[in-house]
Amino acid sequence: IYTNSYELDISIENLNTSEFYRLKIGIGRPKTKSESISKYVLNKFDEKQKNIIQKVIDQATDAIMSYIYNDINYVINNFNKKG
């Protein structure tokens, strides 16, 4: 299994399995088609984005903590939401 992430590939290799849960966070898309996705991804966050990412980090932390005490289906049903 090869992914877009070298670090994930190394983790899979070291664990000798790809059977583990992953927390994925979407980044959206550039507002214009003329802006490249790589430039969009590598740009620094503006102030509005910094506020959004802090909320996302808080929600991700809550999801991880929830997984410690609940099964994965509970976590998916309660945290896997767009928007």
PDB file of C-alpha atoms in Angstrom, residues 1-24:
ATOM      1  CA  ILE A   1       0.000   0.000   0.000  1.00  0.00           C
ATOM      2  CA  TYR A   2       1.395   3.382  -0.981  1.00  0.00           C
ATOM      3  CA  THR A   3      -0.182   6.635   0.036  1.00  0.00           C
ATOM      4  CA  ASN A   4       0.462  10.294  -0.631  1.00  0.00           C
ATOM      5  CA  SER A   5       2.244  10.525   2.701  1.00  0.00           C
ATOM      6  CA  TYR A   6       5.736   9.191   3.220  1.00  0.00           C
ATOM      7  CA  GLU A   7       5.247   9.235   6.990  1.00  0.00           C
ATOM      8  CA  LEU A   8       2.127   7.106   6.740  1.00  0.00           C
ATOM      9  CA  ASP A   9       3.931   4.631   4.491  1.00  0.00           C
ATOM     10  CA  ILE A  10       6.726   4.354   7.076  1.00  0.00           C
ATOM     11  CA  SER A  11       4.175   3.804   9.866  1.00  0.00           C
ATOM     12  CA  ILE A  12       2.490   1.046   7.871  1.00  0.00           C
ATOM     13  CA  GLU A  13       5.855  -0.552   7.191  1.00  0.00           C
ATOM     14  CA  ASN A  14       6.969  -0.356  10.835  1.00  0.00           C
ATOM     15  CA  LEU A  15       3.642  -1.638  12.189  1.00  0.00           C
ATOM     16  CA  ASN A  16       3.543  -4.298   9.479  1.00  0.00           C
ATOM     17  CA  THR A  17      -0.124  -3.495   8.898  1.00  0.00           C
ATOM     18  CA  SER A  18      -2.351  -0.844   7.415  1.00  0.00           C
ATOM     19  CA  GLU A  19      -5.229  -1.922   9.661  1.00  0.00           C
ATOM     20  CA  PHE A  20      -5.529   1.034  11.990  1.00  0.00           C
ATOM     21  CA  TYR A  21      -7.858   4.001  12.273  1.00  0.00           C
ATOM     22  CA  ARG A  22      -6.791   7.334  10.869  1.00  0.00           C
ATOM     23  CA  LEU A  23      -7.945  10.808  11.666  1.00  0.00           C
ATOM     24  CA  LYS A  24      -8.288  12.739   8.433  1.00  0.00           C
TER      25      LYS A  24
END
